[in-house]
Short mmCIF file of C-alpha atoms in Angstrom, two decimals:
data_model
loop_
_atom_site.label_atom_id
_atom_site.label_comp_id
_atom_site.label_asym_id
_atom_site.label_seq_id
_atom_site.Cartn_x
_atom_site.Cartn_y
_atom_site.Cartn_z
CA UNK X 1 -141.22 -10.42 62.38
CA UNK X 2 -144.78 -10.94 63.61
CA UNK X 3 -145.37 -13.61 60.97
CA UNK X 4 -142.10 -15.28 61.94
CA UNK X 5 -143.10 -15.33 65.62
CA UNK X 6 -146.54 -16.76 64.81
CA UNK X 7 -144.96 -19.42 62.60
CA UNK X 8 -142.52 -20.28 65.38
CA UNK X 9 -145.36 -20.64 67.88
CA UNK X 10 -147.16 -22.95 65.44
CA UNK X 11 -144.03 -25.09 65.05
CA UNK X 12 -143.53 -25.23 68.82
CA UNK X 13 -147.12 -26.34 69.38
CA UNK X 14 -146.92 -29.03 66.69
CA UNK X 15 -143.57 -30.32 67.97
CA UNK X 16 -144.92 -30.43 71.53
CA UNK X 17 -147.88 -32.48 70.29
CA UNK X 18 -145.58 -34.83 68.37
CA UNK X 19 -143.29 -35.18 71.39
CA UNK X 20 -146.20 -36.02 73.71
CA UNK X 21 -147.42 -38.75 71.33
CA UNK X 22 -144.05 -40.25 70.36
CA UNK X 23 -141.95 -39.84 73.50
CA UNK X 24 -139.26 -37.96 71.55
CA UNK X 25 -137.96 -34.88 73.38
CA UNK X 26 -139.06 -31.57 71.88
CA UNK X 27 -135.70 -30.08 72.88
CA UNK X 28 -134.00 -32.40 70.38
CA UNK X 29 -136.58 -32.04 67.59
CA UNK X 30 -136.75 -28.23 67.55
CA UNK X 31 -133.03 -27.63 66.74
CA UNK X 32 -133.31 -30.04 63.80
CA UNK X 33 -136.29 -28.09 62.49
CA UNK X 34 -134.33 -24.88 63.02
CA UNK X 35 -131.44 -26.28 60.93
CA UNK X 36 -133.84 -27.33 58.18
CA UNK X 37 -135.31 -23.82 58.09
CA UNK X 38 -131.85 -22.23 58.10
CA UNK X 39 -130.94 -24.18 54.95
CA UNK X 40 -133.95 -22.80 53.08
CA UNK X 41 -133.77 -19.52 51.18
CA UNK X 42 -135.28 -16.54 52.94
CA UNK X 43 -134.84 -14.45 56.09
CA UNK X 44 -133.28 -15.96 59.19
CA UNK X 45 -132.95 -14.91 62.82
CA UNK X 46 -129.46 -14.40 64.25
CA UNK X 47 -128.76 -15.00 67.91
CA UNK X 48 -128.27 -11.82 69.90
CA UNK X 49 -126.21 -12.85 72.96
CA UNK X 50 -127.15 -9.74 74.91
CA UNK X 51 -130.84 -10.43 74.34
CA UNK X 52 -130.49 -14.07 75.40
CA UNK X 53 -128.48 -13.32 78.54
CA UNK X 54 -130.70 -10.40 79.60
CA UNK X 55 -134.22 -11.33 78.46
CA UNK X 56 -134.32 -15.11 78.03
CA UNK X 57 -131.93 -16.53 80.63
CA UNK X 58 -133.22 -14.80 83.83
CA UNK X 59 -136.86 -15.98 83.59
CA UNK X 60 -135.85 -19.53 82.63
CA UNK X 61 -133.42 -19.78 85.54
CA UNK X 62 -135.86 -18.19 87.97
CA UNK X 63 -138.68 -20.52 86.98
CA UNK X 64 -136.39 -23.53 87.35
CA UNK X 65 -135.28 -22.29 90.77
CA UNK X 66 -138.89 -21.85 91.91
CA UNK X 67 -139.58 -25.49 91.02
CA UNK X 68 -136.39 -26.76 92.67
CA UNK X 69 -135.95 -27.93 96.25
CA UNK X 70 -133.66 -25.80 98.39
CA UNK X 71 -133.52 -28.57 101.00
CA UNK X 72 -132.89 -31.21 98.33
CA UNK X 73 -130.02 -29.23 96.82
CA UNK X 74 -128.56 -28.72 100.29
CA UNK X 75 -128.74 -32.48 100.97
CA UNK X 76 -126.89 -33.15 97.70
CA UNK X 77 -124.69 -30.06 97.88
CA UNK X 78 -121.40 -31.90 97.52
CA UNK X 79 -122.26 -33.50 94.18
CA UNK X 80 -124.06 -30.36 92.97
CA UNK X 81 -121.04 -28.16 93.73
CA UNK X 82 -118.63 -30.68 92.24
CA UNK X 83 -120.61 -30.67 88.97
CA UNK X 84 -121.56 -27.00 88.77
CA UNK X 85 -118.25 -25.49 89.91
CA UNK X 86 -115.36 -27.94 89.86
CA UNK X 87 -116.37 -29.87 86.74
CA UNK X 88 -117.12 -26.65 84.84
CA UNK X 89 -113.68 -25.32 85.77
CA UNK X 90 -111.95 -28.59 84.80
CA UNK X 91 -113.82 -28.71 81.48
CA UNK X 92 -112.79 -25.15 80.62
CA UNK X 93 -109.15 -25.80 81.51
CA UNK X 94 -108.87 -29.16 79.73
CA UNK X 95 -110.55 -27.86 76.56
CA UNK X 96 -108.16 -24.89 76.66
CA UNK X 97 -105.12 -27.14 77.05
CA UNK X 98 -106.39 -29.41 74.28
CA UNK X 99 -106.78 -26.47 71.91
CA UNK X 100 -103.34 -25.17 72.83
CA UNK X 101 -101.71 -28.55 72.18
CA UNK X 102 -103.62 -30.02 69.24
CA UNK X 103 -105.16 -27.11 67.29
CA UNK X 104 -102.68 -25.27 65.13
CA UNK X 105 -102.30 -21.61 66.08
CA UNK X 106 -104.82 -21.71 68.95
CA UNK X 107 -103.98 -19.88 72.16
CA UNK X 108 -104.61 -21.17 75.68
CA UNK X 109 -106.87 -18.22 76.54
CA UNK X 110 -109.04 -18.74 73.45
CA UNK X 111 -109.26 -22.46 74.24
CA UNK X 112 -110.36 -21.75 77.82
CA UNK X 113 -112.96 -19.34 76.44
CA UNK X 114 -114.64 -22.04 74.36
CA UNK X 115 -114.15 -24.48 77.24
CA UNK X 116 -116.09 -22.14 79.51
CA UNK X 117 -118.83 -21.79 76.89
CA UNK X 118 -119.37 -25.54 76.41
CA UNK X 119 -118.85 -26.49 80.06
CA UNK X 120 -122.30 -25.74 81.56
CA UNK X 121 -125.03 -28.30 80.72
CA UNK X 122 -128.51 -27.01 80.00
CA UNK X 123 -130.78 -29.36 81.97
CA UNK X 124 -134.02 -28.51 80.13
CA UNK X 125 -133.87 -31.47 77.72
CA UNK X 126 -132.61 -33.93 80.34
CA UNK X 127 -135.26 -32.91 82.90
CA UNK X 128 -138.06 -33.05 80.33
CA UNK X 129 -137.06 -36.60 79.43
CA UNK X 130 -136.30 -37.53 83.03
CA UNK X 131 -139.74 -36.56 84.28
CA UNK X 132 -141.38 -38.45 81.41
CA UNK X 133 -139.55 -41.67 82.33
CA UNK X 134 -140.06 -41.07 86.07
CA UNK X 135 -136.42 -40.45 86.99
CA UNK X 136 -135.78 -40.74 90.77
CA UNK X 137 -136.23 -37.44 92.67
CA UNK X 138 -132.61 -37.50 93.83
CA UNK X 139 -131.29 -37.38 90.25
CA UNK X 140 -133.84 -34.72 89.28
CA UNK X 141 -132.65 -32.57 92.19
CA UNK X 142 -128.98 -33.00 91.22
CA UNK X 143 -129.64 -32.14 87.57
CA UNK X 144 -131.70 -29.10 88.61
CA UNK X 145 -129.09 -27.90 91.10
CA UNK X 146 -126.26 -28.31 88.61
CA UNK X 147 -128.15 -26.46 85.89
CA UNK X 148 -128.99 -23.59 88.22
CA UNK X 149 -125.45 -22.94 89.45
CA UNK X 150 -123.14 -23.85 86.57
CA UNK X 151 -124.01 -20.89 84.32
CA UNK X 152 -122.60 -18.42 86.84
CA UNK X 153 -119.35 -20.40 87.04
CA UNK X 154 -119.00 -20.68 83.27
CA UNK X 155 -119.77 -17.04 82.50
CA UNK X 156 -117.27 -15.86 85.12
CA UNK X 157 -114.53 -18.10 83.69
CA UNK X 158 -115.40 -16.89 80.19
CA UNK X 159 -115.06 -13.26 81.25
CA UNK X 160 -111.60 -13.92 82.71
CA UNK X 161 -110.47 -15.91 79.64
CA UNK X 162 -111.68 -13.25 77.21
CA UNK X 163 -109.88 -10.55 79.19
CA UNK X 164 -106.67 -12.57 78.93
CA UNK X 165 -107.14 -13.23 75.20
CA UNK X 166 -107.96 -9.62 74.42
CA UNK X 167 -105.33 -7.99 76.61
CA UNK X 168 -102.71 -10.68 76.44
CA UNK X 169 -102.25 -11.01 80.20
CA UNK X 170 -103.48 -13.43 82.88
CA UNK X 171 -103.12 -13.34 86.65
CA UNK X 172 -104.24 -16.43 88.56
CA UNK X 173 -104.75 -14.62 91.91
CA UNK X 174 -106.74 -11.92 90.12
CA UNK X 175 -108.87 -14.53 88.35
CA UNK X 176 -109.63 -16.33 91.62
CA UNK X 177 -110.46 -13.03 93.28
CA UNK X 178 -112.85 -12.08 90.48
CA UNK X 179 -114.56 -15.44 90.70
CA UNK X 180 -115.00 -15.32 94.50
CA UNK X 181 -116.22 -11.72 94.37
CA UNK X 182 -118.71 -12.44 91.58
CA UNK X 183 -120.07 -15.53 93.37
CA UNK X 184 -120.30 -13.98 96.83
CA UNK X 185 -121.82 -10.81 95.43
CA UNK X 186 -124.36 -12.77 93.40
CA UNK X 187 -125.46 -14.71 96.48
CA UNK X 188 -125.81 -11.49 98.47
CA UNK X 189 -127.81 -9.73 95.75
CA UNK X 190 -130.11 -12.74 95.34
CA UNK X 191 -130.74 -12.86 99.08
CA UNK X 192 -131.53 -9.12 99.16
CA UNK X 193 -133.98 -9.42 96.26
CA UNK X 194 -135.68 -12.39 97.94
CA UNK X 195 -135.94 -10.37 101.15
CA UNK X 196 -137.53 -7.51 99.19
CA UNK X 197 -140.08 -9.94 97.72
CA UNK X 198 -140.94 -11.09 101.24
CA UNK X 199 -141.53 -7.47 102.24
CA UNK X 200 -144.08 -7.25 99.43
CA UNK X 201 -146.11 -10.02 101.07
CA UNK X 202 -149.23 -7.83 101.61
CA UNK X 203 -149.46 -7.40 97.82
CA UNK X 204 -149.19 -11.11 96.98
CA UNK X 205 -152.70 -11.95 98.21
CA UNK X 206 -153.97 -10.52 94.91
CA UNK X 207 -153.12 -13.07 92.16
CA UNK X 208 -152.53 -10.37 89.55
CA UNK X 209 -150.13 -8.41 91.77
CA UNK X 210 -148.40 -11.64 92.76
CA UNK X 211 -147.87 -12.54 89.10
CA UNK X 212 -146.53 -9.09 88.28
CA UNK X 213 -144.02 -9.26 91.15
CA UNK X 214 -143.00 -12.80 90.22
CA UNK X 215 -142.39 -11.93 86.55
CA UNK X 216 -140.34 -8.86 87.46
CA UNK X 217 -138.20 -10.52 90.15
CA UNK X 218 -135.67 -12.35 87.87
CA UNK X 219 -134.98 -9.21 85.84
CA UNK X 220 -134.51 -7.09 88.96
CA UNK X 221 -132.08 -9.63 90.41
CA UNK X 222 -130.12 -9.96 87.16
CA UNK X 223 -129.87 -6.24 86.41
CA UNK X 224 -128.95 -5.39 90.01
CA UNK X 225 -126.23 -8.03 90.01
CA UNK X 226 -124.78 -6.87 86.70
CA UNK X 227 -124.93 -3.23 87.79
CA UNK X 228 -122.88 -4.12 90.89
CA UNK X 229 -120.44 -6.14 88.70
CA UNK X 230 -121.23 -9.45 90.38
CA UNK X 231 -122.92 -12.55 88.99
CA UNK X 232 -126.41 -11.57 87.93
CA UNK X 233 -127.11 -15.18 86.96
CA UNK X 234 -126.31 -16.43 90.46
CA UNK X 235 -128.41 -13.61 91.93
CA UNK X 236 -131.42 -14.83 89.92
CA UNK X 237 -130.89 -18.43 91.05
CA UNK X 238 -130.49 -17.59 94.74
CA UNK X 239 -133.54 -15.32 94.68
CA UNK X 240 -135.59 -18.06 93.01
CA UNK X 241 -134.50 -20.75 95.47
CA UNK X 242 -135.28 -18.61 98.52
CA UNK X 243 -138.59 -17.28 97.18
CA UNK X 244 -139.64 -20.77 96.06
CA UNK X 245 -138.82 -22.19 99.50
CA UNK X 246 -140.93 -19.55 101.26
CA UNK X 247 -143.76 -19.28 98.70
CA UNK X 248 -146.17 -21.51 100.69
CA UNK X 249 -145.98 -18.95 103.53
CA UNK X 250 -145.88 -15.82 101.36
CA UNK X 251 -148.76 -16.22 98.90
CA UNK X 252 -152.37 -17.28 98.82
CA UNK X 253 -153.59 -20.46 97.16
CA UNK X 254 -155.18 -18.54 94.29
CA UNK X 255 -151.92 -16.65 93.68
CA UNK X 256 -149.88 -19.85 93.64
CA UNK X 257 -152.21 -21.53 91.14
CA UNK X 258 -152.15 -18.57 88.75
CA UNK X 259 -148.42 -17.90 89.11
CA UNK X 260 -147.61 -21.55 88.43
CA UNK X 261 -149.74 -21.51 85.27
CA UNK X 262 -148.11 -18.29 84.04
CA UNK X 263 -144.58 -19.64 84.55
CA UNK X 264 -145.44 -22.89 82.75
CA UNK X 265 -146.54 -20.86 79.72
CA UNK X 266 -143.41 -18.67 79.89
CA UNK X 267 -141.18 -21.75 80.06
CA UNK X 268 -143.00 -23.44 77.19
CA UNK X 269 -142.67 -20.50 74.80
CA UNK X 270 -139.16 -19.34 75.76
CA UNK X 271 -137.70 -22.84 75.66
CA UNK X 272 -139.34 -23.51 72.31
CA UNK X 273 -137.99 -20.29 70.76
CA UNK X 274 -134.56 -20.96 72.23
CA UNK X 275 -134.25 -24.43 70.73
CA UNK X 276 -135.50 -23.23 67.35
CA UNK X 277 -132.97 -20.41 67.53
CA UNK X 278 -130.12 -22.87 68.12
CA UNK X 279 -130.70 -24.63 64.79
CA UNK X 280 -130.94 -21.36 62.86
CA UNK X 281 -127.37 -20.39 63.77
CA UNK X 282 -125.90 -22.94 61.34
CA UNK X 283 -125.25 -20.46 58.47
CA UNK X 284 -123.56 -18.03 60.86
CA UNK X 285 -121.20 -20.56 62.42
CA UNK X 286 -120.08 -22.17 59.13
CA UNK X 287 -119.63 -18.90 57.25
CA UNK X 288 -116.08 -18.27 58.46
CA UNK X 289 -114.69 -21.82 58.30
CA UNK X 290 -113.18 -21.44 54.82
CA UNK X 291 -109.99 -19.99 56.30
CA UNK X 292 -109.19 -23.18 58.25
CA UNK X 293 -107.75 -26.47 57.07
CA UNK X 294 -109.95 -29.52 57.42
CA UNK X 295 -107.44 -31.08 59.82
CA UNK X 296 -107.61 -28.01 62.07
CA UNK X 297 -111.40 -28.07 62.16
CA UNK X 298 -111.47 -31.82 62.86
CA UNK X 299 -108.91 -31.47 65.67
CA UNK X 300 -110.81 -28.59 67.26
CA UNK X 301 -114.14 -30.43 67.11
CA UNK X 302 -112.58 -33.64 68.45
CA UNK X 303 -111.06 -31.80 71.43
CA UNK X 304 -114.29 -29.96 72.24
CA UNK X 305 -116.68 -32.91 71.91
CA UNK X 306 -114.22 -35.42 73.38
CA UNK X 307 -113.58 -33.48 76.58
CA UNK X 308 -117.28 -32.70 77.08
CA UNK X 309 -118.39 -36.32 76.60
CA UNK X 310 -115.54 -38.12 78.41
CA UNK X 311 -114.70 -35.84 81.32
CA UNK X 312 -118.17 -35.88 82.85
CA UNK X 313 -118.42 -39.66 83.49
CA UNK X 314 -114.77 -39.76 84.56
CA UNK X 315 -115.37 -36.98 87.08
CA UNK X 316 -118.55 -38.59 88.43
CA UNK X 317 -116.74 -41.88 89.00
CA UNK X 318 -113.80 -40.09 90.62
CA UNK X 319 -115.99 -38.11 93.02
CA UNK X 320 -117.66 -41.31 94.19
CA UNK X 321 -114.34 -43.05 94.85
CA UNK X 322 -112.07 -40.43 96.43
CA UNK X 323 -114.25 -39.21 99.32
CA UNK X 324 -114.65 -42.77 100.65
CA UNK X 325 -110.96 -43.02 101.43
CA UNK X 326 -110.54 -39.42 102.53
CA UNK X 327 -113.69 -39.38 104.75
CA UNK X 328 -114.57 -35.92 103.56
CA UNK X 329 -118.09 -36.39 102.29
CA UNK X 330 -120.12 -33.27 102.82
CA UNK X 331 -122.41 -33.53 105.81
CA UNK X 332 -120.71 -36.68 107.11
CA UNK X 333 -117.92 -37.47 109.53
CA UNK X 334 -115.36 -40.16 109.93
CA UNK X 335 -116.84 -43.54 110.82
CA UNK X 336 -114.68 -43.77 113.92
CA UNK X 337 -115.60 -40.41 115.50
CA UNK X 338 -114.74 -40.93 119.20
CA UNK X 339 -117.72 -39.19 120.80
CA UNK X 340 -120.35 -40.84 118.64
CA UNK X 341 -122.45 -43.76 119.85
CA UNK X 342 -122.69 -46.90 117.75
CA UNK X 343 -126.26 -46.10 116.68
CA UNK X 344 -125.25 -42.57 115.71
CA UNK X 345 -122.38 -43.89 113.61
CA UNK X 346 -124.69 -46.37 111.91
CA UNK X 347 -127.20 -43.61 111.15
CA UNK X 348 -124.45 -41.36 109.78
CA UNK X 349 -123.09 -44.21 107.65
CA UNK X 350 -126.58 -44.95 106.30
CA UNK X 351 -127.03 -41.27 105.46
CA UNK X 352 -123.70 -41.17 103.61
CA UNK X 353 -124.56 -44.32 101.68
CA UNK X 354 -127.92 -42.83 100.71
CA UNK X 355 -126.11 -39.78 99.29
CA UNK X 356 -123.62 -41.92 97.37
CA UNK X 357 -124.52 -42.45 93.73
CA UNK X 358 -125.06 -45.96 92.42
CA UNK X 359 -123.53 -47.14 89.16
CA UNK X 360 -126.79 -46.70 87.30
CA UNK X 361 -127.18 -43.18 88.70
CA UNK X 362 -123.63 -42.32 87.59
CA UNK X 363 -124.42 -43.53 84.06
CA UNK X 364 -127.66 -41.53 83.95
CA UNK X 365 -125.99 -38.35 85.19
CA UNK X 366 -123.12 -38.87 82.73
CA UNK X 367 -125.60 -38.84 79.85
CA UNK X 368 -127.68 -35.92 81.15
CA UNK X 369 -125.13 -33.21 80.30
CA UNK X 370 -126.91 -31.71 77.31
CA UNK X 371 -125.70 -28.26 76.25
CA UNK X 372 -128.03 -25.52 75.06
CA UNK X 373 -128.47 -21.91 74.12
CA UNK X 374 -126.36 -20.60 77.02
CA UNK X 375 -123.28 -22.11 75.39
CA UNK X 376 -124.07 -20.44 72.07
CA UNK X 377 -124.96 -17.12 73.68
CA UNK X 378 -121.74 -17.19 75.68
CA UNK X 379 -119.50 -17.89 72.70
CA UNK X 380 -121.26 -15.22 70.60
CA UNK X 381 -120.21 -12.63 73.20
CA UNK X 382 -116.57 -13.03 72.12
CA UNK X 383 -115.29 -9.67 70.81
CA UNK X 384 -114.35 -9.31 67.15
CA UNK X 385 -110.92 -7.82 67.91
CA UNK X 386 -108.32 -7.68 70.66
CA UNK X 387 -106.97 -4.54 72.32
CA UNK X 388 -104.30 -4.31 69.64
CA UNK X 389 -106.91 -4.24 66.88
CA UNK X 390 -106.10 -7.75 65.67
CA UNK X 391 -108.96 -10.20 65.07
CA UNK X 392 -109.92 -12.26 68.11
CA UNK X 393 -107.97 -15.55 67.75
CA UNK X 394 -109.93 -18.28 65.95
CA UNK X 395 -113.33 -16.74 66.74
CA UNK X 396 -115.11 -18.43 63.81
CA UNK X 397 -113.61 -21.80 64.71
CA UNK X 398 -114.73 -21.41 68.32
CA UNK X 399 -118.29 -20.62 67.18
CA UNK X 400 -118.41 -23.73 65.00
CA UNK X 401 -117.02 -26.04 67.69
CA UNK X 402 -119.54 -24.75 70.23
CA UNK X 403 -122.38 -25.31 67.78
CA UNK X 404 -121.25 -28.88 67.16
CA UNK X 405 -121.01 -29.61 70.89
CA UNK X 406 -124.52 -28.24 71.46
CA UNK X 407 -125.92 -30.21 68.53
CA UNK X 408 -124.21 -33.49 69.48
CA UNK X 409 -125.29 -33.35 73.12
CA UNK X 410 -128.74 -31.84 72.62
CA UNK X 411 -129.81 -34.12 69.78
CA UNK X 412 -127.61 -37.18 70.40
CA UNK X 413 -127.96 -37.40 74.18
CA UNK X 414 -131.46 -35.93 74.17
CA UNK X 415 -132.83 -38.64 71.88
CA UNK X 416 -131.03 -41.51 73.64
CA UNK X 417 -131.43 -40.46 77.29
CA UNK X 418 -134.91 -41.96 77.74
CA UNK X 419 -134.03 -45.35 76.16
CA UNK X 420 -130.89 -45.48 78.31
CA UNK X 421 -132.79 -44.80 81.53
CA UNK X 422 -135.45 -47.36 80.64
CA UNK X 423 -132.84 -49.98 79.73
CA UNK X 424 -131.20 -49.58 83.14
CA UNK X 425 -134.54 -49.79 84.92
CA UNK X 426 -133.77 -46.56 86.74
CA UNK X 427 -137.01 -45.01 87.91
CA UNK X 428 -138.57 -43.52 91.00
CA UNK X 429 -140.27 -45.76 93.55
CA UNK X 430 -143.87 -44.68 93.01
CA UNK X 431 -145.07 -46.64 96.01
CA UNK X 432 -142.70 -44.89 98.42
CA UNK X 433 -143.62 -41.46 97.08
CA UNK X 434 -147.33 -42.15 97.28
CA UNK X 435 -146.91 -43.52 100.82
CA UNK X 436 -145.10 -40.39 101.99
CA UNK X 437 -147.77 -38.17 100.46
CA UNK X 438 -150.57 -40.11 102.15
CA UNK X 439 -148.76 -40.01 105.48
CA UNK X 440 -148.45 -36.23 105.11
CA UNK X 441 -152.14 -35.94 104.17
CA UNK X 442 -153.14 -37.95 107.24
CA UNK X 443 -150.94 -35.82 109.49
CA UNK X 444 -152.42 -32.64 108.03
CA UNK X 445 -155.99 -33.84 108.64
CA UNK X 446 -155.10 -34.88 112.21
CA UNK X 447 -153.70 -31.36 112.79
CA UNK X 448 -156.95 -29.90 111.45
CA UNK X 449 -159.00 -32.10 113.82
CA UNK X 450 -156.85 -30.97 116.75
CA UNK X 451 -157.45 -27.34 115.77
CA UNK X 452 -161.20 -28.02 115.66
CA UNK X 453 -161.03 -29.29 119.24
CA UNK X 454 -159.42 -26.00 120.25
CA UNK X 455 -162.09 -23.99 118.42
CA UNK X 456 -164.88 -26.04 120.03
CA UNK X 457 -163.38 -25.46 123.48
CA UNK X 458 -162.97 -21.70 122.96
CA UNK X 459 -166.29 -21.09 121.19
CA UNK X 460 -168.96 -23.61 122.31
CA UNK X 461 -171.63 -21.88 120.21
CA UNK X 462 -169.88 -23.13 117.06
CA UNK X 463 -170.38 -26.78 118.01
CA UNK X 464 -172.70 -27.55 115.07
CA UNK X 465 -170.35 -26.06 112.47
CA UNK X 466 -167.37 -27.78 114.10
CA UNK X 467 -169.21 -31.10 114.07
CA UNK X 468 -170.01 -30.84 110.37
CA UNK X 469 -166.40 -30.02 109.49
CA UNK X 470 -165.11 -32.78 111.80
CA UNK X 471 -167.33 -35.32 110.03
CA UNK X 472 -165.93 -34.29 106.64
CA UNK X 473 -162.35 -34.47 107.90
CA UNK X 474 -162.88 -37.87 109.52
CA UNK X 475 -164.24 -39.21 106.23
CA UNK X 476 -161.18 -37.88 104.44
CA UNK X 477 -158.84 -39.28 107.11
CA UNK X 478 -160.41 -42.72 106.84
CA UNK X 479 -159.87 -42.63 103.06
CA UNK X 480 -156.22 -41.61 103.47
CA UNK X 481 -155.55 -44.29 106.10
CA UNK X 482 -157.15 -46.94 103.95
CA UNK X 483 -155.03 -45.89 101.01
CA UNK X 484 -151.94 -45.89 103.24
CA UNK X 485 -152.63 -49.44 104.43
CA UNK X 486 -152.88 -50.56 100.81
CA UNK X 487 -149.58 -48.84 99.95
CA UNK X 488 -147.74 -50.29 102.95
CA UNK X 489 -148.90 -53.82 102.17
CA UNK X 490 -147.81 -53.62 98.53
CA UNK X 491 -144.62 -55.49 97.65
CA UNK X 492 -143.76 -53.83 94.33
CA UNK X 493 -142.51 -50.32 93.60
CA UNK X 494 -145.65 -49.59 91.57
CA UNK X 495 -148.59 -47.84 93.17
CA UNK X 496 -151.25 -50.51 93.83
CA UNK X 497 -154.72 -49.91 92.45
CA UNK X 498 -158.00 -50.57 94.18
CA UNK X 499 -161.09 -51.28 92.05
CA UNK X 500 -163.26 -49.42 94.57
CA UNK X 501 -160.91 -46.42 94.58
CA UNK X 502 -160.73 -46.27 90.78
CA UNK X 503 -164.51 -46.62 90.51
CA UNK X 504 -165.01 -43.79 93.00
CA UNK X 505 -162.71 -41.55 90.95
CA UNK X 506 -164.59 -42.30 87.74
CA UNK X 507 -167.88 -41.56 89.44
CA UNK X 508 -166.57 -38.23 90.75
CA UNK X 509 -165.36 -37.31 87.26
CA UNK X 510 -168.72 -38.25 85.77
CA UNK X 511 -170.49 -36.10 88.37
CA UNK X 512 -168.26 -33.11 87.60
CA UNK X 513 -168.85 -33.51 83.86
CA UNK X 514 -172.62 -33.68 84.40
CA UNK X 515 -172.48 -30.46 86.40
CA UNK X 516 -170.52 -28.76 83.61
CA UNK X 517 -173.06 -29.82 80.99
CA UNK X 518 -175.96 -28.55 83.09
CA UNK X 519 -174.25 -25.19 83.64
CA UNK X 520 -173.74 -24.86 79.88
CA UNK X 521 -177.43 -25.60 79.28
CA UNK X 522 -178.32 -22.85 81.74
CA UNK X 523 -175.96 -20.44 79.97
CA UNK X 524 -177.25 -21.34 76.51
CA UNK X 525 -180.83 -20.90 77.69
CA UNK X 526 -180.03 -17.41 78.99
CA UNK X 527 -180.63 -18.36 82.64
CA UNK X 528 -176.97 -17.99 83.70
CA UNK X 529 -174.70 -15.12 82.60
CA UNK X 530 -171.23 -15.94 81.26
CA UNK X 531 -169.56 -14.36 84.26
CA UNK X 532 -171.48 -16.67 86.57
CA UNK X 533 -170.63 -19.63 84.34
CA UNK X 534 -166.91 -18.87 84.57
CA UNK X 535 -167.06 -18.63 88.37
CA UNK X 536 -168.87 -21.96 88.73
CA UNK X 537 -166.67 -23.62 86.12
CA UNK X 538 -163.58 -22.53 88.03
CA UNK X 539 -164.96 -24.22 91.15
CA UNK X 540 -165.45 -27.48 89.23
CA UNK X 541 -162.01 -27.13 87.61
CA UNK X 542 -160.33 -26.88 91.03
CA UNK X 543 -162.29 -29.90 92.23
CA UNK X 544 -161.24 -31.91 89.16
CA UNK X 545 -157.62 -30.80 89.57
CA UNK X 546 -157.49 -32.62 92.90
CA UNK X 547 -158.25 -35.97 91.26
CA UNK X 548 -155.36 -38.23 90.15
CA UNK X 549 -154.70 -37.92 86.43
CA UNK X 550 -154.39 -41.66 85.89
CA UNK X 551 -158.11 -42.16 86.57
CA UNK X 552 -159.21 -39.97 83.67
CA UNK X 553 -160.46 -42.84 81.54
#
């Protein structure tokens, strides 16, 4: 097992290197390597659904929630909810109906079970590609929000469908009640866990304690939710969103830097193992297909893949058309609200139009619905038998169809998503983002200067120290304002470059590198202990981290 893990880490590292140099998504390459390994003779690793849902899923969801924007998700809540709740429900139902109608011998409950498994997209591949091609922040937020919330919906639907298939009964009011209870309970548990993390604020000043609390939080939220028979997945997501929103107030700068680095490593390794694991399930999912006719297998695969690929764009188009006529867009009101002024109505209309998706955004979101390990883990949780002792209906066929859906979307859409986005010219406005950041930097420095005035007035004996700090801040403010003037005068969406600014960055990098070399000479000559070297290197590393990456040449 240890050799297998080390080999897997080596493969993940190599694939990451290949992906960074070719632009191909690692999330699409790793399953193909997993399939190739599965076809070779020798030991293989089978997917343990309990392990995935308990050990792998909580940290991945929590890390994604920490990096998400609670305010951004709230601004786009209508589209996020429509994709993560309504579309998941529609996908499960339509796949179930399709199985019941077109697959010989399939039951509606079994069809809804596979529909629930393949309904939730795994946004890891889409987000990795989207960030590489500079996808607009609005689409990144929607994809993140959908990926965070849809797993809870799908797993709840799956639980209800399996209960109906195993016991032979289904009650719609009971199913709705279970869903509402699981969702509301998951939100409550997540909020309680986030509140408990806030109470631990005195401990988070120490980076090591902060990391320990952060790594334990998703497992606490998940286990507490499952113990209370509510959605543990939703509890993890809500806890992550709330903690991530309040992290700037809860933790020190050193804790945030270390925690961020730890979570990046966790994501890198867990995601790599997960995608390798997907490909290695091929022998398991094809083992039981000999009992089905080819026509039955083809019909089942066609229903599964067809609904997943076609329903998403249809739903996105529908949600952009219907609300316009019904005037029910979330956060907006009717254009002819009687007590609104004309300017207020215009502002509200502009806000609604900003939330509306363009055609290119609809196409991009339609092609971002890659499925992943959650679908496989969910379908592997199907029991082997029903309450009567009979085999669970078409379990092997459901496993195979889920695997095909994951492979088609993860590899097919994953490899073509970046070329599609580039062909449509859909990318973030770098100039606008840089302008907003420089405006915020200027405002922050102005606030610091105002605070210095208060300090100087309260403690006149600190005038010399205040003057030195004020001079440094004024120099920084002048640099930010100059950069802002350049950004505001630019006509393109690209960030304009200044030869003087780029030269200054190269000079600062050269100075940092010279300092590093001198510190190493001191260490090698025995004049500086290694502990001192590491402290001084860390200071230079933080200074270098503040420099824009593009000026590294």
